[in-house]
Structures are given as C-alpha cells and as structure tokens.
mmCIF file of C-alpha atoms and ligand atoms in Angstrom:
data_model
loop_
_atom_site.group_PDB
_atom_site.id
_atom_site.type_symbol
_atom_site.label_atom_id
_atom_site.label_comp_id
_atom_site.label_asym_id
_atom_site.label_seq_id
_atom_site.Cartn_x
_atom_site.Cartn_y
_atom_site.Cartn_z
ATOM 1 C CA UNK A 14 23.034 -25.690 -2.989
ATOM 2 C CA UNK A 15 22.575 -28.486 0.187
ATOM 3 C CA UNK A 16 18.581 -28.395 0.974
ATOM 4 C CA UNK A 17 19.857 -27.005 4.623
ATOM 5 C CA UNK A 18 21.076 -23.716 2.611
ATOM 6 C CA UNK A 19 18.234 -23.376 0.428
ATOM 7 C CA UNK A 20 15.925 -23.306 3.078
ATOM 8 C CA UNK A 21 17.897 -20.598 4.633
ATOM 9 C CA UNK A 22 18.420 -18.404 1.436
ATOM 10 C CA UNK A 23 14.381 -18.531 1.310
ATOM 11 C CA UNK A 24 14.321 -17.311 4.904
ATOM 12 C CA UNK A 25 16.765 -14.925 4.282
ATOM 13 C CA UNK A 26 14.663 -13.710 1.502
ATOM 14 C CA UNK A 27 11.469 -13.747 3.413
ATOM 15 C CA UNK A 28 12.649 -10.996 6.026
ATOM 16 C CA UNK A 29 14.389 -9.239 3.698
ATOM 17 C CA UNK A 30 11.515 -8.064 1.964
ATOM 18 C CA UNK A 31 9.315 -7.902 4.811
ATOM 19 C CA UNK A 32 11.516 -5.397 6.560
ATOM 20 C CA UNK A 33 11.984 -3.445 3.065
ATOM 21 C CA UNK A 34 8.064 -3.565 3.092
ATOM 22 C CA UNK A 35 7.654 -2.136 6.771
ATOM 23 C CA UNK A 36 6.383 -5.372 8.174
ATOM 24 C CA UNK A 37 7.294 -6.406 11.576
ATOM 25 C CA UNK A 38 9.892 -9.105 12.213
ATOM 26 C CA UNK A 39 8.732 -12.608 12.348
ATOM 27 C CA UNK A 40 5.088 -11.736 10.683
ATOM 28 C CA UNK A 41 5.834 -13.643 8.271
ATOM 29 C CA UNK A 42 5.566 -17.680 8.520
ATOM 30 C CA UNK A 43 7.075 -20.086 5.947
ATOM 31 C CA UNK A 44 4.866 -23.073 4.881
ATOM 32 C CA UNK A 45 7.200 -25.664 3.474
ATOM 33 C CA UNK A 46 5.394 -27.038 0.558
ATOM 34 C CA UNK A 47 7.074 -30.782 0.532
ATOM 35 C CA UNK A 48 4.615 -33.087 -1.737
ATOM 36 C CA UNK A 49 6.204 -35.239 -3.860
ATOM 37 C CA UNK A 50 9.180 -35.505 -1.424
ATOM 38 C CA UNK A 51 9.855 -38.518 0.750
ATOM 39 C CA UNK A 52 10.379 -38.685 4.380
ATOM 40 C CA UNK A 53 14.042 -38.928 3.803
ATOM 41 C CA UNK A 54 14.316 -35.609 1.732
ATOM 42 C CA UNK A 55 12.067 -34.140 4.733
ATOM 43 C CA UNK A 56 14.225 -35.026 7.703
ATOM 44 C CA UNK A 57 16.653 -32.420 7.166
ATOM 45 C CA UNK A 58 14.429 -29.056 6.734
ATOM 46 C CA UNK A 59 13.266 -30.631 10.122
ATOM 47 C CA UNK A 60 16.091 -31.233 11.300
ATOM 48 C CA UNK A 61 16.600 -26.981 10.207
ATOM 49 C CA UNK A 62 14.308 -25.807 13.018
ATOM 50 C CA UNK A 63 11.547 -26.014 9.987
ATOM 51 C CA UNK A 64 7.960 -27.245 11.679
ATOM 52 C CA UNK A 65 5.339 -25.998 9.089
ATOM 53 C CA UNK A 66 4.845 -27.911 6.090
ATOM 54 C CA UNK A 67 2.337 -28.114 3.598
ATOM 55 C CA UNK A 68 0.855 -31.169 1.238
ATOM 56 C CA UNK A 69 -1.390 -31.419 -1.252
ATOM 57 C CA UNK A 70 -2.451 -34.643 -0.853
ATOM 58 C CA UNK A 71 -4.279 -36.596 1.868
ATOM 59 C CA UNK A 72 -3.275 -39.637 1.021
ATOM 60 C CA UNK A 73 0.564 -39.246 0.194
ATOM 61 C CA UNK A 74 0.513 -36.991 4.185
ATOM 62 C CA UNK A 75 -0.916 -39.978 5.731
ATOM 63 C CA UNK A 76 1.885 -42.001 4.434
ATOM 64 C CA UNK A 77 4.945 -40.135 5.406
ATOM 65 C CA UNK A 78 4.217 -37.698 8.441
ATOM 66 C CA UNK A 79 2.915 -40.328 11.242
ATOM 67 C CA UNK A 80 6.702 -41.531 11.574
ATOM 68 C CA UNK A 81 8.199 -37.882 10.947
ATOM 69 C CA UNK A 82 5.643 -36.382 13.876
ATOM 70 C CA UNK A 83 6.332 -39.367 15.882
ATOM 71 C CA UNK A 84 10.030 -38.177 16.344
ATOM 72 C CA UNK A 85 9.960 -34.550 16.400
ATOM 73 C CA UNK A 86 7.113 -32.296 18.652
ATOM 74 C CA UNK A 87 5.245 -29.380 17.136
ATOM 75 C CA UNK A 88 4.938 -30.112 13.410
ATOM 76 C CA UNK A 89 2.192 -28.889 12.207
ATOM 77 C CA UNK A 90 0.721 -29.934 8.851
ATOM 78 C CA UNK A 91 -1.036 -27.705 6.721
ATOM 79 C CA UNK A 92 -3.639 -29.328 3.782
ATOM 80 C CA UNK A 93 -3.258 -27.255 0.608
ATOM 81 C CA UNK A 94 -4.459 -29.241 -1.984
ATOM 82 C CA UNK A 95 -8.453 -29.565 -3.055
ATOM 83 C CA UNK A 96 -10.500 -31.735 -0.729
ATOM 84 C CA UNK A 97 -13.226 -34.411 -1.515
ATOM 85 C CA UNK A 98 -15.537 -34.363 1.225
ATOM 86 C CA UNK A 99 -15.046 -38.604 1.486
ATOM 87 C CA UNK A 100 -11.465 -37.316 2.423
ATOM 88 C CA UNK A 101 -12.705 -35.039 5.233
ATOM 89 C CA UNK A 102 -12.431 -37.130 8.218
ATOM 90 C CA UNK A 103 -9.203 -38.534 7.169
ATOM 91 C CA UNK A 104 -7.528 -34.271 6.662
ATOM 92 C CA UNK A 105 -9.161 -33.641 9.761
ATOM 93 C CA UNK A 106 -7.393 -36.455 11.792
ATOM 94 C CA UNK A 107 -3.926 -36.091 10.213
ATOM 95 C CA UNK A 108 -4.007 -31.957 9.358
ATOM 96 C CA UNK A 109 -3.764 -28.607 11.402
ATOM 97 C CA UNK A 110 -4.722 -26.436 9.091
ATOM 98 C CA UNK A 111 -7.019 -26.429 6.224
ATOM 99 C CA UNK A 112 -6.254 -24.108 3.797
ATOM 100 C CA UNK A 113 -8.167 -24.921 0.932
ATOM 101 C CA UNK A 114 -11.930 -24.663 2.007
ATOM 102 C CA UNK A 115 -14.032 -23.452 -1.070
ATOM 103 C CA UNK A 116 -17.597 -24.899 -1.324
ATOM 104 C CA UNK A 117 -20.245 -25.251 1.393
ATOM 105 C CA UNK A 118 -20.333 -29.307 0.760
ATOM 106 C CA UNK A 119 -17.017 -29.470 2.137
ATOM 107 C CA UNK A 120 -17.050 -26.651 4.518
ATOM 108 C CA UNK A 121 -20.248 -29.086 6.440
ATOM 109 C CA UNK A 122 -18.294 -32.492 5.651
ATOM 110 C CA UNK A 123 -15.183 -30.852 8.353
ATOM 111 C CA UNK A 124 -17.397 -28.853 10.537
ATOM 112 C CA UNK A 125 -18.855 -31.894 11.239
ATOM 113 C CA UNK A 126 -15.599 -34.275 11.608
ATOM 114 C CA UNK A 127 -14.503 -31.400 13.907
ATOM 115 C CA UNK A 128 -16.948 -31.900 15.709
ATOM 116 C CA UNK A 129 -16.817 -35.422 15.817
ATOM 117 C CA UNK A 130 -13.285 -35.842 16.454
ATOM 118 C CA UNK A 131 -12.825 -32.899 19.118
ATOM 119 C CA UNK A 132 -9.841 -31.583 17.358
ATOM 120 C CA UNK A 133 -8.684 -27.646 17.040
ATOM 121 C CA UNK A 134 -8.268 -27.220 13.137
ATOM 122 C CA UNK A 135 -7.715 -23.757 11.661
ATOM 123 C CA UNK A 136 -9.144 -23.091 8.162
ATOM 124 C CA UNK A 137 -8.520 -21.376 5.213
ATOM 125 C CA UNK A 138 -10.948 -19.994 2.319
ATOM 126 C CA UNK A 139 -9.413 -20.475 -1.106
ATOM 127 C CA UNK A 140 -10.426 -17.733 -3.213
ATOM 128 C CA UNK A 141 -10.276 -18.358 -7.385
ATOM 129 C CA UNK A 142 -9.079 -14.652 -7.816
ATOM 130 C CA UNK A 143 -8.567 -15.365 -11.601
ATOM 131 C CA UNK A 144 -12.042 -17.110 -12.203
ATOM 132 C CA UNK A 145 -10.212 -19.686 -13.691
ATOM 133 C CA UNK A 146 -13.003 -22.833 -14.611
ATOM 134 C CA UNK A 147 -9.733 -25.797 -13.701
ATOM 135 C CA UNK A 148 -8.709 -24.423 -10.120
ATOM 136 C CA UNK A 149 -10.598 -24.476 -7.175
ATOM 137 C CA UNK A 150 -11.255 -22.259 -5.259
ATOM 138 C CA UNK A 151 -14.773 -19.449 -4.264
ATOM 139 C CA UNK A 152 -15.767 -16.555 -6.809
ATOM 140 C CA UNK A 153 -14.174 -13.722 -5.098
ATOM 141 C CA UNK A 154 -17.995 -11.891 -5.584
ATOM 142 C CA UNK A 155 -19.170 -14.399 -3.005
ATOM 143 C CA UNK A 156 -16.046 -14.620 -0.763
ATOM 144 C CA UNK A 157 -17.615 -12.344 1.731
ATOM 145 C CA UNK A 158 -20.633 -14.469 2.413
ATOM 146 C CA UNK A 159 -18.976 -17.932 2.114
ATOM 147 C CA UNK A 160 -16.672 -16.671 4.567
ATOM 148 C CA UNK A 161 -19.442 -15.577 6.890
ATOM 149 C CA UNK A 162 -21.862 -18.740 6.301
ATOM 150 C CA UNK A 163 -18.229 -20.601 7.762
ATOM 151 C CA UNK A 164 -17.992 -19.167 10.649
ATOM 152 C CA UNK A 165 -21.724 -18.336 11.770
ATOM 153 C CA UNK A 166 -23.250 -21.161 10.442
ATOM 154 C CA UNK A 167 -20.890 -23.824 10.803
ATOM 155 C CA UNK A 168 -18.549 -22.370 13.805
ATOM 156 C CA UNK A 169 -15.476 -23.180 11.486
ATOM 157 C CA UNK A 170 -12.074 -21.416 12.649
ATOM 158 C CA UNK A 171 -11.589 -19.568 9.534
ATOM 159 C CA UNK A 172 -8.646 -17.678 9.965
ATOM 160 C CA UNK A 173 -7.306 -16.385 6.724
ATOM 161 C CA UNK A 174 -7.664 -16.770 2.826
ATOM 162 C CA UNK A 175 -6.117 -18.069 0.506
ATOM 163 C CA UNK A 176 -5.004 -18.108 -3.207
ATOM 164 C CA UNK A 177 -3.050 -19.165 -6.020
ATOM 165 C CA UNK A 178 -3.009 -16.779 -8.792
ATOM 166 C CA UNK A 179 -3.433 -17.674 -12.635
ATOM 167 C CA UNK A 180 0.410 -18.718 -13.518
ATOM 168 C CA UNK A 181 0.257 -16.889 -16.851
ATOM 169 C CA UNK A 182 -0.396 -13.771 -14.931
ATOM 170 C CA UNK A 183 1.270 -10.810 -12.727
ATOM 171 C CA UNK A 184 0.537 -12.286 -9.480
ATOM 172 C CA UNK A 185 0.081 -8.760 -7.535
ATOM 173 C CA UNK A 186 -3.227 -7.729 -8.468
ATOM 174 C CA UNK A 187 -3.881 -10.829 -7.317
ATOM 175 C CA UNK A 188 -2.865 -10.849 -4.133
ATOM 176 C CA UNK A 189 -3.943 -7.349 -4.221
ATOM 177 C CA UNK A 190 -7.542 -8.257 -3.993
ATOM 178 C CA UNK A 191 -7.151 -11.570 -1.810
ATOM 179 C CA UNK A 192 -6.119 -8.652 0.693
ATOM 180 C CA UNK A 193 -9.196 -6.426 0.288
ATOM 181 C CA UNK A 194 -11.356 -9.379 0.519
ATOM 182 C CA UNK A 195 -9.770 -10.487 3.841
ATOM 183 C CA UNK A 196 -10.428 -7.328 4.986
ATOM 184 C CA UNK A 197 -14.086 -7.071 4.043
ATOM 185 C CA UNK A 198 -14.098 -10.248 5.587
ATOM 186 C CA UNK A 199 -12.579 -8.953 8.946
ATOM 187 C CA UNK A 200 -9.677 -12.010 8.352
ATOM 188 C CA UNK A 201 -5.695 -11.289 9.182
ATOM 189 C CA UNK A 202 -4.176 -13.863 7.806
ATOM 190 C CA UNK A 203 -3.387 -14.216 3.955
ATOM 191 C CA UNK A 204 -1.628 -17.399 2.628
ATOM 192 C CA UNK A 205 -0.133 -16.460 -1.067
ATOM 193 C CA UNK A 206 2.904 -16.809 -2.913
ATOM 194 C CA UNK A 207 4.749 -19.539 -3.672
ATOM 195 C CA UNK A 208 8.161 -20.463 -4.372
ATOM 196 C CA UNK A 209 8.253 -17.780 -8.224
ATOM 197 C CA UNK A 210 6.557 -14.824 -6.341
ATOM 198 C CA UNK A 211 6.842 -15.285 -2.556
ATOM 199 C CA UNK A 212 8.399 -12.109 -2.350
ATOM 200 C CA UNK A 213 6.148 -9.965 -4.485
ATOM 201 C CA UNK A 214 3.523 -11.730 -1.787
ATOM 202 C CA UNK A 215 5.005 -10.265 1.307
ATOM 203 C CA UNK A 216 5.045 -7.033 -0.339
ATOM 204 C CA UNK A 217 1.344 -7.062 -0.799
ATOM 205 C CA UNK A 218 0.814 -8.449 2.860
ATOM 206 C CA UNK A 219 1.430 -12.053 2.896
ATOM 207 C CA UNK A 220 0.970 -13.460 6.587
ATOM 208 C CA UNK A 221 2.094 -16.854 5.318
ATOM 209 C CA UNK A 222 3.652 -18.527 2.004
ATOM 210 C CA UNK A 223 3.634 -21.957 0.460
ATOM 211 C CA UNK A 224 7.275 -22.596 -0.825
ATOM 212 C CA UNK A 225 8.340 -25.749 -2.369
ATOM 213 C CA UNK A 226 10.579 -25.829 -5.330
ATOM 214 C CA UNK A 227 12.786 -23.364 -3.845
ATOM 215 C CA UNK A 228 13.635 -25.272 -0.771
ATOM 216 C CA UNK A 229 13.816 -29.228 -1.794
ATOM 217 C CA UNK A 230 14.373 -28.506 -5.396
ATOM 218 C CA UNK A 231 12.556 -28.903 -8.959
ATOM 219 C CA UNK A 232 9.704 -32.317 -8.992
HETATM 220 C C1 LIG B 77 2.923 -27.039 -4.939
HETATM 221 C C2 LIG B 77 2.238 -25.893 -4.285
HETATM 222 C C3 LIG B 77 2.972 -24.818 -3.759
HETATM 223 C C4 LIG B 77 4.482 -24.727 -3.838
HETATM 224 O O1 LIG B 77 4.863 -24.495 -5.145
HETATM 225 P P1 LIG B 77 6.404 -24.175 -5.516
HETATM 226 O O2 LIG B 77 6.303 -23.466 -6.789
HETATM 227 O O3 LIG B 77 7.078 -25.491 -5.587
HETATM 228 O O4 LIG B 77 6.935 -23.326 -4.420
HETATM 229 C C5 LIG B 77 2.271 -23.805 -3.134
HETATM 230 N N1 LIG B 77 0.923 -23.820 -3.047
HETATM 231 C C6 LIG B 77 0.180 -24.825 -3.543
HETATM 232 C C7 LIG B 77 -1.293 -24.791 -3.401
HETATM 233 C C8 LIG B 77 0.817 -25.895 -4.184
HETATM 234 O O5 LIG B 77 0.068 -26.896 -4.675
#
C-alpha cells in the first residue's frame, strides 16, 4: 500500500469505530506519529490534507519541520517523547502541544519558557498507568494533584492526558483508567492508542491517537 492509502485506511478505521462506539463524527483527531521519517517521506501525508503530527524527539523536529512548516500553513506539531528540562525552551519554540508533561521540574522549566516566549502551547499529563520503573510518565495515585498543581500553580494549559500502556499488556484497562482519571481531573481530552490498538482506544474514549507504523510503515 502507497503511504497516501495507508493514511486513509487508518482514517477510515478511525470513524469506523467511533461511529460503532456512539461517538460523534470528527471527535476524533489523528496525530501522525512520523519520527524516524525524513522530510521527504513526510511531504506526502501533507500533501493528504494531514496537519497533526507527532515526534519524539526535539532535536530530530528541529531538523526537519522548519522547511516543511515553511511551505504549508497550519501544521501543528505535537512533542510526544520525554522532555529534559535543558530541552524546554527549544519544545516550546518549535512545538504546539506538549503531550508528555510528567514531573513538576519540567512542568516549571515550560511554564516559564511560556512565559518567556509569549507563545500559546497546549499540554498534556502523561500518566504511567502500568507503574512501569523504564517509562515516564506520573503515578496515576498522584495524577489528580499533579494535574491541579499545573494548572493553579503554574497556569499551564493542560488540556488532556495521556498514556502509553505496558506493551505486554491488554491495553483497555488501561485506557480505561486514563479516562476516569481525566475525569477526576475535570480534563476532555485523552491522547491513547497507537498504531496496534488505536481502535480499542476510541472505543474507550480516545479524543486523539498517536499513529505511526500504520501510516509511513515499519522503522
Ligand atoms: C512511536 C510512538 C507512537 C506511534 O507508534 P506506532 O506503533 O508506530 O503507531 C505513539 N506514541 C508514542 C509516545 C510513540 O513514541
């Protein structure tokens, strides 16, 4: 399959399920996940009517998406990899949305670059729902008042949480209780699922998933 078709199958896919599931048309965005993947391999799922895209990387984004912005309006860039707070001003400057916020050194490091800079970010909490000691991410147990430290502390835009289950595991309960913490949180938007289980993701209330694989192909 050309990229161009894969990125439509996933799509395809996306509403599918969310209709099955009762969810609204269009509540559903697609984050294109497209580290590892040149400019060249990019230009075409823009070239789609695709605008969101996610990295994991700082460094790799800031060498490929100046020229791709530079040619086409409305990209917007979402960080999804873990953060060092020496990287903060640099995300800040070159992403739209955080989505991997997760400890309060780095929650201050881009309050204050926001500040600094005068840009409109959106953020993310990343939530370690399997308490898994090598991935980042908060102890759901004190998502609630991370989440609330964030915003009333630090006047961060949190908008939504975020997680990426154990890979050994069922991802549903999973996603299951990223969605009851967003709600004890007060928080709409949930980014889970990736390209193996985006589907089971929208079922459980996905606002937003991170798909790479399945739209430019194995790394
Ligand atoms: C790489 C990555 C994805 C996309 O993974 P695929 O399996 O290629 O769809 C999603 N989320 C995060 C955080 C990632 O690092």
């Amino acid at each position: 399959m050309e990229i161009e078709a894969r990125l439509l199958d996933v799509t395809q896919r996306i509403e599918a399920v969310a209709e099955k599931a009762g969810r609204k048309a269009g509540s559903v965005s697609l984050v294109a996940v497209s580290k590892t993947f040149d400019g060249d391999a990019i230009q075409p799922v823009i070239d789609c009517g695709q605008r969101t895209f996610g990295e994991n990387r700082v460094q790799e984004a800031q060498g490929k998406w100046p020229a791709l912005k530079e040619k086409t309006a409305g990209i917007e860039l979402h960080l999804i990899g873990p953060l060092q707070s020496n990287k903060a001003a640099d995300a800040v400057a070159l992403f739209d949305v955080i989505e991997t916020v997760d400890r309060e050194k780095i929650a201050k490091a881009l309050a204050e670059e926001v500040k600094k800079q005068g840009r409109a970010l959106r953020f993310y909490v990343q939530v370690n729902t399997g308490l898994e000691p090598q991935k980042a991410g908060i102890d759901p147990r004190e998502t609630v008042a991370f989440v609330a430290m964030c915003r009333d502390e630090l006047a961060l835009n949190v908008e939504g949480l975020m997680c990426i289950p154990p890979a050994d595991e069922n991802p549903g309960p999973h996603f299951a209780l990223l969605a009851k913490l967003a709600g004890e949180c007060g928080l709409e938007k949930l980014s889970m699922g990736m390209s193996g289980d985006f589907e089971t993701a929208v079922e459980f209330g996905a606002t937003s998933v991170r798909v790479g694989s399945a739209i430019f192909g194995t790394r």
